[in-house]
Structure formats: C-alpha cells, structure tokens
Tab-separated table of C-alpha atoms in Angstrom:
chain	number	residue	atom	x	y	z
A	1	MET	CA	-40.693	-52.481	22.956
A	2	GLU	CA	-41.653	-51.383	26.469
A	3	GLN	CA	-45.252	-51.814	27.490
A	4	PRO	CA	-46.804	-48.340	27.081
A	5	SER	CA	-48.781	-47.184	30.109
A	6	ARG	CA	-50.992	-44.521	28.539
A	7	LYS	CA	-54.711	-45.204	28.046
A	8	ILE	CA	-56.177	-43.248	25.142
A	9	ILE	CA	-59.769	-43.270	23.873
A	10	HIS	CA	-60.929	-41.832	20.572
A	11	ILE	CA	-64.677	-41.182	20.409
A	12	ASP	CA	-66.326	-40.558	17.042
A	13	MET	CA	-70.057	-39.979	16.763
A	14	ASP	CA	-71.841	-42.031	14.097
A	15	ALA	CA	-73.065	-39.940	11.111
A	16	PHE	CA	-73.496	-37.076	13.567
A	17	TYR	CA	-75.606	-34.510	11.685
A	18	ALA	CA	-77.697	-37.115	9.879
A	19	SER	CA	-78.283	-39.085	13.082
A	20	ILE	CA	-79.569	-35.947	14.815
A	21	GLU	CA	-81.972	-35.336	11.940
A	22	GLN	CA	-83.227	-38.941	12.120
A	23	ARG	CA	-83.557	-38.670	15.890
A	24	ASP	CA	-85.636	-35.484	15.694
A	25	LYS	CA	-87.704	-36.517	12.663
A	26	PRO	CA	-88.895	-40.129	13.020
A	27	GLU	CA	-90.099	-40.184	9.402
A	28	LEU	CA	-86.433	-40.062	8.309
A	29	ARG	CA	-85.342	-43.139	10.210
A	30	GLY	CA	-84.117	-46.002	8.056
A	31	LYS	CA	-83.992	-43.762	4.992
A	32	PRO	CA	-81.058	-42.332	2.978
A	33	VAL	CA	-80.692	-38.878	4.525
A	34	ILE	CA	-78.233	-36.308	3.181
A	35	VAL	CA	-77.438	-33.216	5.220
A	36	GLY	CA	-76.140	-30.423	3.021
A	37	GLY	CA	-76.960	-28.035	0.228
A	38	ASP	CA	-79.682	-28.176	-2.402
A	39	PRO	CA	-78.666	-30.454	-5.325
A	40	ASN	CA	-80.320	-27.989	-7.685
A	41	ARG	CA	-78.226	-25.082	-6.406
A	42	ARG	CA	-74.658	-26.391	-6.386
A	43	GLY	CA	-74.918	-27.724	-2.828
A	44	VAL	CA	-72.340	-29.954	-1.149
A	45	VAL	CA	-72.880	-32.989	1.100
A	46	ALA	CA	-71.949	-32.211	4.724
A	47	THR	CA	-72.658	-35.764	5.879
A	48	CYS	CA	-75.170	-38.522	5.259
A	49	SER	CA	-76.839	-41.429	7.015
A	50	TYR	CA	-75.508	-44.964	6.751
A	51	GLU	CA	-78.434	-45.813	4.493
A	52	ALA	CA	-77.128	-43.214	2.014
A	53	ARG	CA	-73.509	-44.338	2.344
A	54	ARG	CA	-74.430	-47.675	0.806
A	55	PHE	CA	-74.796	-45.769	-2.477
A	56	GLY	CA	-71.226	-44.479	-2.297
A	57	ILE	CA	-72.219	-41.055	-1.015
A	58	HIS	CA	-69.734	-39.248	1.234
A	59	SER	CA	-69.042	-35.817	2.714
A	60	ALA	CA	-67.783	-33.042	0.410
A	61	MET	CA	-69.411	-34.736	-2.606
A	62	PRO	CA	-71.448	-32.404	-4.862
A	63	ALA	CA	-75.094	-32.784	-3.885
A	64	ARG	CA	-76.040	-33.247	-7.539
A	65	THR	CA	-73.723	-36.277	-7.785
A	66	ALA	CA	-75.231	-37.687	-4.586
A	67	LEU	CA	-78.721	-37.352	-6.047
A	68	GLN	CA	-77.628	-39.170	-9.202
A	69	ARG	CA	-76.304	-42.052	-7.100
A	70	CYS	CA	-79.407	-42.194	-4.918
A	71	PRO	CA	-82.441	-40.557	-6.599
A	72	HIS	CA	-84.685	-41.295	-3.616
A	73	ALA	CA	-82.339	-39.639	-1.097
A	74	ILE	CA	-83.866	-37.083	1.260
A	75	PHE	CA	-81.933	-33.805	1.423
A	76	VAL	CA	-82.081	-31.901	4.699
A	77	PRO	CA	-80.580	-28.427	5.295
A	78	PRO	CA	-78.137	-28.336	8.212
A	79	ARG	CA	-79.227	-27.014	11.624
A	80	PHE	CA	-75.886	-25.884	13.004
A	81	ASP	CA	-77.267	-24.474	16.257
A	82	VAL	CA	-78.748	-27.865	17.129
A	83	TYR	CA	-75.500	-29.675	16.284
A	84	ARG	CA	-73.520	-27.303	18.520
A	85	GLU	CA	-75.956	-27.848	21.382
A	86	VAL	CA	-75.675	-31.641	21.110
A	87	SER	CA	-71.892	-31.384	20.859
A	88	THR	CA	-71.842	-29.450	24.136
A	89	GLN	CA	-73.790	-32.277	25.805
A	90	ILE	CA	-71.283	-34.835	24.508
A	91	MET	CA	-68.254	-32.830	25.638
A	92	ARG	CA	-69.777	-32.605	29.121
A	93	VAL	CA	-69.921	-36.398	29.245
A	94	PHE	CA	-66.230	-36.622	28.328
A	95	ARG	CA	-65.243	-34.239	31.110
A	96	GLU	CA	-67.076	-36.315	33.699
A	97	TYR	CA	-64.301	-38.873	33.186
A	98	THR	CA	-61.210	-36.765	32.406
A	99	ASP	CA	-60.135	-33.163	31.939
A	100	ILE	CA	-57.610	-34.224	29.295
A	101	VAL	CA	-59.906	-33.931	26.278
A	102	GLU	CA	-58.747	-32.887	22.801
A	103	PRO	CA	-61.723	-32.066	20.557
A	104	LEU	CA	-61.021	-32.582	16.863
A	105	SER	CA	-64.433	-31.365	15.732
A	106	LEU	CA	-67.956	-31.124	17.123
A	107	ASP	CA	-68.400	-34.906	17.052
A	108	GLU	CA	-64.939	-36.314	17.662
A	109	ALA	CA	-62.319	-36.164	20.421
A	110	PHE	CA	-59.339	-37.854	22.036
A	111	LEU	CA	-59.426	-38.548	25.771
A	112	ASP	CA	-56.491	-39.479	27.993
A	113	VAL	CA	-57.961	-41.732	30.688
A	114	THR	CA	-54.687	-43.064	32.072
A	115	SER	CA	-56.237	-41.781	35.289
A	116	ASN	CA	-60.011	-41.310	35.221
A	117	LYS	CA	-62.339	-39.446	37.571
A	118	ALA	CA	-64.700	-42.409	37.935
A	119	GLY	CA	-61.925	-44.651	39.254
A	120	LEU	CA	-62.725	-47.386	36.742
A	121	ALA	CA	-60.129	-50.123	36.392
A	122	SER	CA	-59.769	-50.074	32.611
A	123	ALA	CA	-60.038	-47.688	29.678
A	124	THR	CA	-62.434	-50.170	28.071
A	125	GLN	CA	-64.854	-49.707	30.974
A	126	VAL	CA	-64.546	-45.936	30.642
A	127	ALA	CA	-65.287	-46.092	26.903
A	128	ARG	CA	-68.284	-48.342	27.482
A	129	GLU	CA	-69.662	-45.963	30.130
A	130	ILE	CA	-69.134	-42.913	27.918
A	131	LYS	CA	-70.970	-44.568	25.022
A	132	ARG	CA	-73.848	-45.483	27.340
A	133	HIS	CA	-74.165	-41.990	28.798
A	134	ILE	CA	-74.038	-40.354	25.368
A	135	PHE	CA	-76.882	-42.566	24.196
A	136	GLU	CA	-78.948	-41.960	27.357
A	137	ARG	CA	-78.594	-38.177	27.109
A	138	THR	CA	-78.736	-37.608	23.367
A	139	GLY	CA	-80.255	-40.746	21.835
A	140	LEU	CA	-77.206	-41.022	19.564
A	141	THR	CA	-74.596	-43.730	19.155
A	142	ALA	CA	-70.837	-43.276	19.176
A	143	SER	CA	-67.951	-45.520	18.183
A	144	ALA	CA	-64.905	-45.790	20.447
A	145	GLY	CA	-61.330	-46.890	19.903
A	146	VAL	CA	-59.174	-47.723	22.914
A	147	SER	CA	-55.412	-48.097	22.770
A	148	TYR	CA	-52.080	-46.865	24.097
A	149	ASN	CA	-51.632	-43.983	21.626
A	150	LYS	CA	-53.673	-41.568	19.543
A	151	PHE	CA	-52.914	-43.043	16.133
A	152	ILE	CA	-54.118	-46.539	16.952
A	153	ALA	CA	-57.085	-45.318	19.021
A	154	LYS	CA	-58.344	-43.321	16.030
A	155	LEU	CA	-57.973	-46.294	13.689
A	156	ALA	CA	-59.783	-48.483	16.207
A	157	SER	CA	-62.801	-46.169	16.507
A	158	ASP	CA	-63.391	-46.516	12.768
A	159	TYR	CA	-62.969	-50.290	12.760
A	160	ARG	CA	-66.502	-51.374	13.699
A	161	LYS	CA	-68.772	-48.435	12.929
A	162	PRO	CA	-71.505	-47.722	13.794
A	163	ASP	CA	-71.835	-48.147	17.586
A	164	GLY	CA	-68.506	-49.954	17.786
A	165	LEU	CA	-66.001	-50.472	20.583
A	166	THR	CA	-62.576	-51.754	19.534
A	167	VAL	CA	-59.666	-52.274	21.912
A	168	ILE	CA	-56.141	-52.596	20.548
A	169	THR	CA	-53.632	-53.666	23.198
A	170	PRO	CA	-49.855	-53.426	22.691
A	171	GLU	CA	-49.790	-57.190	22.124
A	172	ARG	CA	-52.397	-56.966	19.371
A	173	ALA	CA	-51.129	-53.784	17.700
A	174	ALA	CA	-48.680	-55.348	15.227
A	175	ASP	CA	-51.207	-57.794	13.765
A	176	PHE	CA	-53.910	-55.106	13.634
A	177	LEU	CA	-51.721	-52.576	11.792
A	178	GLU	CA	-50.241	-55.087	9.360
A	179	SER	CA	-53.688	-56.301	8.298
A	180	LEU	CA	-55.102	-52.840	7.504
A	181	PRO	CA	-55.512	-51.626	3.917
A	182	ILE	CA	-53.060	-48.812	3.301
A	183	GLN	CA	-55.800	-46.229	2.704
A	184	LYS	CA	-56.926	-46.639	6.335
A	185	PHE	CA	-53.701	-45.122	7.661
A	186	PHE	CA	-53.720	-41.553	8.945
A	187	GLY	CA	-52.338	-39.148	6.345
A	188	VAL	CA	-53.021	-41.505	3.438
A	189	GLY	CA	-55.589	-39.952	1.143
A	190	ARG	CA	-56.607	-41.013	-2.316
A	191	VAL	CA	-53.526	-39.604	-4.067
A	192	THR	CA	-51.053	-40.962	-1.499
A	193	ALA	CA	-52.753	-44.373	-1.507
A	194	ALA	CA	-52.454	-44.562	-5.306
A	195	ARG	CA	-48.772	-43.668	-5.133
A	196	LEU	CA	-48.094	-46.272	-2.435
A	197	GLN	CA	-49.929	-48.909	-4.445
A	198	GLU	CA	-47.794	-48.068	-7.483
A	199	HIS	CA	-44.841	-49.212	-5.373
A	200	GLY	CA	-46.553	-52.442	-4.332
A	201	ILE	CA	-47.624	-51.170	-0.911
A	202	HIS	CA	-51.230	-52.243	-0.352
A	203	THR	CA	-51.381	-53.145	3.345
A	204	GLY	CA	-49.750	-52.241	6.627
A	205	ALA	CA	-47.547	-55.318	6.257
A	206	ASP	CA	-46.284	-54.031	2.902
A	207	LEU	CA	-45.615	-50.626	4.438
A	208	LYS	CA	-43.722	-52.152	7.345
A	209	ARG	CA	-41.298	-53.849	4.972
A	210	GLN	CA	-40.114	-50.466	3.665
A	211	SER	CA	-37.079	-48.759	5.176
A	212	GLU	CA	-37.440	-45.297	6.647
A	213	GLU	CA	-34.999	-43.997	4.048
A	214	ARG	CA	-37.117	-45.358	1.207
A	215	LEU	CA	-40.300	-43.845	2.618
A	216	ARG	CA	-38.584	-40.492	3.106
A	217	GLU	CA	-37.465	-40.603	-0.536
A	218	LEU	CA	-41.085	-41.002	-1.558
A	219	PHE	CA	-42.886	-38.790	0.973
A	220	HIS	CA	-40.249	-36.692	2.760
A	221	GLU	CA	-41.249	-36.001	6.404
A	222	ARG	CA	-44.491	-37.929	6.028
A	223	GLY	CA	-42.393	-40.957	5.125
A	224	SER	CA	-40.922	-40.990	8.634
A	225	MET	CA	-44.409	-40.615	10.073
A	226	PHE	CA	-45.627	-43.649	8.110
A	227	TYR	CA	-42.549	-45.626	9.192
A	228	HIS	CA	-43.242	-45.067	12.890
A	229	TYR	CA	-47.030	-45.314	12.747
A	230	VAL	CA	-47.017	-48.750	11.108
A	231	ARG	CA	-44.828	-49.888	14.015
A	232	GLY	CA	-47.390	-48.592	16.494
A	233	GLU	CA	-45.206	-45.674	17.572
A	234	ASP	CA	-46.906	-42.361	18.320
A	235	GLU	CA	-45.704	-40.201	21.192
A	236	ARG	CA	-48.166	-37.333	20.710
A	237	GLU	CA	-49.921	-36.215	23.872
A	238	VAL	CA	-53.639	-35.556	24.129
A	239	GLU	CA	-53.770	-31.745	24.021
A	240	PRO	CA	-56.712	-30.147	25.875
A	241	VAL	CA	-56.054	-26.829	24.070
A	242	ARG	CA	-55.218	-26.873	20.378
A	243	VAL	CA	-53.770	-23.791	18.709
A	244	ARG	CA	-55.536	-22.661	15.567
A	245	LYS	CA	-53.354	-22.657	12.456
A	246	SER	CA	-55.725	-20.958	10.044
A	247	ILE	CA	-59.113	-19.292	9.673
A	248	GLY	CA	-61.015	-19.260	6.416
A	249	LYS	CA	-64.326	-18.947	4.645
A	250	GLU	CA	-65.363	-20.293	1.264
A	251	THR	CA	-68.540	-20.460	-0.748
A	252	THR	CA	-69.793	-22.617	-3.607
A	253	LEU	CA	-71.492	-20.347	-6.142
A	254	ALA	CA	-75.050	-20.872	-7.280
A	255	GLN	CA	-73.804	-20.515	-10.871
A	256	ASP	CA	-70.327	-20.646	-12.392
A	257	LEU	CA	-68.785	-17.200	-12.619
A	258	ALA	CA	-66.324	-15.990	-15.255
A	259	LEU	CA	-63.287	-14.166	-13.853
A	260	ALA	CA	-64.089	-11.432	-16.365
A	261	GLN	CA	-67.072	-10.598	-14.123
A	262	ARG	CA	-64.548	-8.862	-11.923
A	263	GLU	CA	-66.883	-6.723	-9.826
A	264	GLU	CA	-69.036	-9.687	-8.826
A	265	VAL	CA	-65.994	-11.810	-7.970
A	266	LEU	CA	-64.586	-9.005	-5.802
A	267	ARG	CA	-67.964	-8.517	-4.114
A	268	ILE	CA	-67.997	-12.175	-3.068
A	269	LEU	CA	-64.374	-12.008	-1.884
A	270	ASP	CA	-65.186	-8.866	0.105
A	271	ASP	CA	-68.018	-10.694	1.870
A	272	LEU	CA	-65.729	-13.642	2.701
A	273	ALA	CA	-62.980	-11.310	3.941
A	274	SER	CA	-65.500	-9.529	6.163
A	275	LYS	CA	-66.472	-12.812	7.808
A	276	VAL	CA	-62.800	-13.735	8.340
A	277	GLU	CA	-62.145	-10.297	9.880
A	278	SER	CA	-65.028	-10.811	12.325
A	279	ARG	CA	-63.701	-14.200	13.359
A	280	LEU	CA	-60.173	-12.870	13.842
A	281	SER	CA	-61.565	-10.098	16.056
A	282	GLU	CA	-63.610	-12.572	18.078
A	283	LEU	CA	-60.532	-14.733	18.713
A	284	LYS	CA	-58.199	-11.710	19.254
A	285	LEU	CA	-55.912	-12.873	16.446
A	286	GLN	CA	-54.112	-11.408	13.462
A	287	ALA	CA	-52.402	-13.079	10.511
A	288	ARG	CA	-49.445	-12.707	8.181
A	289	THR	CA	-50.411	-14.985	5.257
A	290	LEU	CA	-53.466	-14.823	3.005
A	291	VAL	CA	-54.551	-17.646	0.700
A	292	LEU	CA	-56.947	-17.225	-2.224
A	293	LYS	CA	-58.769	-20.413	-3.186
A	294	LEU	CA	-60.406	-20.980	-6.588
A	295	ARG	CA	-62.155	-24.079	-7.855
A	296	TRP	CA	-62.851	-24.085	-11.580
A	297	SER	CA	-66.020	-25.435	-13.149
A	298	ASP	CA	-64.112	-28.640	-14.036
A	299	PHE	CA	-63.403	-29.057	-10.261
A	300	GLN	CA	-59.683	-28.278	-10.601
A	301	LEU	CA	-58.548	-26.493	-7.440
A	302	ILE	CA	-55.845	-23.821	-7.294
A	303	THR	CA	-54.548	-21.774	-4.362
A	304	ARG	CA	-52.454	-18.636	-4.414
A	305	ARG	CA	-50.857	-17.124	-1.313
A	306	VAL	CA	-48.971	-14.082	-0.137
A	307	THR	CA	-47.126	-13.448	3.137
A	308	LEU	CA	-46.920	-9.838	4.270
A	309	PRO	CA	-44.046	-8.307	6.291
A	310	TYR	CA	-46.573	-7.095	8.883
A	311	PRO	CA	-49.560	-8.683	10.657
A	312	PHE	CA	-53.096	-7.839	9.546
A	313	TYR	CA	-56.706	-8.590	10.355
A	314	GLU	CA	-58.584	-5.873	8.453
A	315	ARG	CA	-61.011	-6.780	5.680
A	316	HIS	CA	-59.712	-4.121	3.269
A	317	ILE	CA	-56.152	-5.487	3.471
A	318	MET	CA	-57.389	-9.022	2.823
A	319	LEU	CA	-59.489	-7.848	-0.116
A	320	GLU	CA	-56.599	-5.900	-1.643
A	321	GLN	CA	-54.242	-8.889	-1.395
A	322	ALA	CA	-56.930	-11.224	-2.783
A	323	ARG	CA	-57.386	-8.792	-5.685
A	324	ILE	CA	-53.642	-8.852	-6.444
A	325	LEU	CA	-53.620	-12.662	-6.362
A	326	LEU	CA	-56.703	-12.673	-8.579
A	327	GLU	CA	-54.939	-10.471	-11.135
A	328	GLN	CA	-52.461	-13.321	-11.638
A	329	GLN	CA	-55.323	-15.368	-13.076
A	330	ILE	CA	-56.557	-12.726	-15.499
A	331	GLY	CA	-56.495	-14.150	-18.984
A	332	THR	CA	-57.215	-17.634	-17.678
A	333	GLN	CA	-60.065	-19.158	-19.617
A	334	GLY	CA	-62.779	-20.847	-17.625
A	335	HIS	CA	-65.359	-20.241	-14.949
A	336	VAL	CA	-65.164	-20.426	-11.164
A	337	ARG	CA	-67.554	-22.523	-9.052
A	338	LEU	CA	-65.986	-21.866	-5.613
A	339	LEU	CA	-64.159	-18.954	-3.982
A	340	GLY	CA	-62.375	-18.931	-0.636
A	341	VAL	CA	-60.288	-16.672	1.593
A	342	THR	CA	-58.055	-18.131	4.313
A	343	VAL	CA	-55.496	-16.530	6.624
A	344	SER	CA	-52.677	-18.316	8.451
A	345	GLN	CA	-49.520	-17.669	10.473
A	346	LEU	CA	-51.820	-16.522	13.243
A	347	GLU	CA	-50.636	-14.631	16.308
A	348	ALA	CA	-52.137	-12.769	19.243
A	349	ARG	CA	-53.194	-9.206	18.493
A	350	GLY	CA	-51.157	-6.699	20.510
A	351	THR	CA	-50.892	-7.574	24.198
A	352	GLN	CA	-54.194	-9.446	24.260
A	353	SER	CA	-54.353	-13.148	24.958
A	354	PRO	CA	-55.799	-15.077	22.009
A	355	ARG	CA	-58.824	-17.281	22.528
A	356	LEU	CA	-57.849	-20.858	21.794
A	357	THR	CA	-61.062	-22.686	21.056
A	358	MET	CA	-62.077	-26.130	19.940
A	359	PRO	CA	-62.952	-26.466	16.231
A	360	THR	CA	-66.453	-25.265	15.378
A	361	LEU	CA	-68.812	-25.206	12.461
A	362	TRP	CA	-67.826	-21.570	11.767
A	363	ASP	CA	-65.360	-22.710	9.110
A	364	SER	CA	-68.060	-24.591	7.201
A	365	VAL	CA	-68.779	-23.680	3.616
A	366	VAL	CA	-71.190	-20.747	3.463
C-alpha cells in the first residue's frame, strides 16, 4: 500500500459537560457527577464524569438506573448556553491551525492538518499544541488521535482517554487495528458486536480474516465498510461543511402515557412539531419524510414514517401525518414513555440558500 500523505487529527473533549461543571464548581471535583435529567422524573443521562463511569454509567442511560448504580452520584442539570460558549472557544483554537475543520458535535471534530497555519513539521506537534491551548483557555482536557485517515484518527483519540494523545502511523496501523476488540470499530454497536461474535469475530484480526463477500452477506453495505476499515482504508475527506440529513425533537414523559389518552398525546406531538417547524424555518429548509418515534414503558422502541409527494415544513402538516401514523397503533396495549417527531429528506426552501450548520444541542431531548 502506498504511503498516505494526509495528516488527520480527531479531537474529542473529555467528559465535556461534566468537566465544565467540575471546572465551574470546585466542590464537584473528584466526585461522580451526572449531567442530565432528574432521576425522580424520568430523566436521562447526557454525560457523566469519569468518577461516575467507573460504576458503569453512560450517556442515554435512564437517570434512575444511574442512581441505582451509584447512589452517591451528584445530578446536575445541563447548562447548554455555557457548553455552547465553551465549544465556540474550542472551535476557534482549531481554526488557528487549519480551516479544514469538520465538527461532529460541540465537543468533537476532525481536522485536516496536512498543511497547517502554524507551519509545524508534524501533525503530532499540531495536536499537542491544540491540546495545550484548549487547556490554557478553557481549563479542560482533550484527547487527540493522529493518523492518515479519519477512521483511524477517531479510534486513536479514544485509545488513551482522558487527556490522551495517540499517533497511529501507516506502519503501525495493521497491528493497531488487528489488536482492537471488535466493539471498538466504527459502526459496531451492541447488536452488531453480538452478531459478529456469534460468527467467531472478536477482534480486528478475526474481522480481517473474513472475505468481503462474507461480510456483505452478513451486513450488506456495512460489510464492505468493515472490510476496508480493518485494512486501514478510508478515503473520506474532512468536510468543513456537513449537510444536515434530519431534524427532530423528542421528549421523555414525566409519567407513562396510555395511547388512549389521545388528546394529551396529540398535544405533546403538536409541541414537538412546532419546535421542528421553527428549526426548519431558521435553517431555510423543508422536508419530505416524517418519522414518528414511540418508546414503550418496557423501553421497546418503534418508528413509523411517511414520505409525502410534496415538501413541507408547517407544523399542522407534521401533526396531521403524526396523527395518521399514531392511528396505526390504536388498539396496541401498553403505555408510552417517550415521543418524538423527526423530518428528513431535507431540501432548500424555494430559491433560498439553506444554512448548513455544525451540529448543536438543539436536537437534544427536551
């Protein structure tokens, strides 16, 4: 394989929200801090400090479960305005070194530093300088992965958290990838990992022994992705502007709600649709597909979708389509704990140019 010439850095802040809370409130330092909803009101964990992670707590976990695992945890409500402000500081640091920055979220981004503004000789030096400047300006630590493509750089940033710096050269890539547990690979979640393990695939080395045809049989297009990634092949560019694919809002209910309580369910969906309409207007977008999301009290998740022959952005259209999708569930026994409305197949509205923005906290659970 030819020696790749690109220099890619992936920066990932360490326990971003929780670290900000510990920075601003010294009494929280060294303690298990959970940022998220009230465990007594169906809250969800947004993130948690490393002290809390030792108890097996992770993001998206029900706050009540987190409290059971760590009864002495300290729950802190999120301060989104503060997190956005700190994120802006961090993004400014990135752009002091390169304009080719692809934000993935408020606390994470890819940087192409094949050529850097500071004129530093190596991407490792750039990553070290970025980490130092982030700490000096925000008091927070970041972990960095440095490599020749996005896939490996992202794996590397997670390798020695927190405050890590891992460099994976082309010469080291094969050994690094083959030694990784399969669940560390991009696109391999809990369900996919279990399925791979059923076929005797537990590590990168096991994955590499599979033919592309075999992996495609098991995972279709993702099978080809796994085949190339385990060989260190990823030709994706760092994209300074990322096109939005969907916009949605969801809410976890304070109490489970029976679908028979139709008026209350529709009231909540109307509120969610109103928020989605406002966001579409702000970004000058319209959609063609609407997705209704329901999570039952037993945590089973279902989604129902409809694609219209015309574009839409109005709340009343979204509510009407959500109502029709909801009718399909009438007669279903059980109670709902979460409701969500998402639109996709986005396009510019009329002759206006859409605003293509980095991901924000707008799409957080309300």
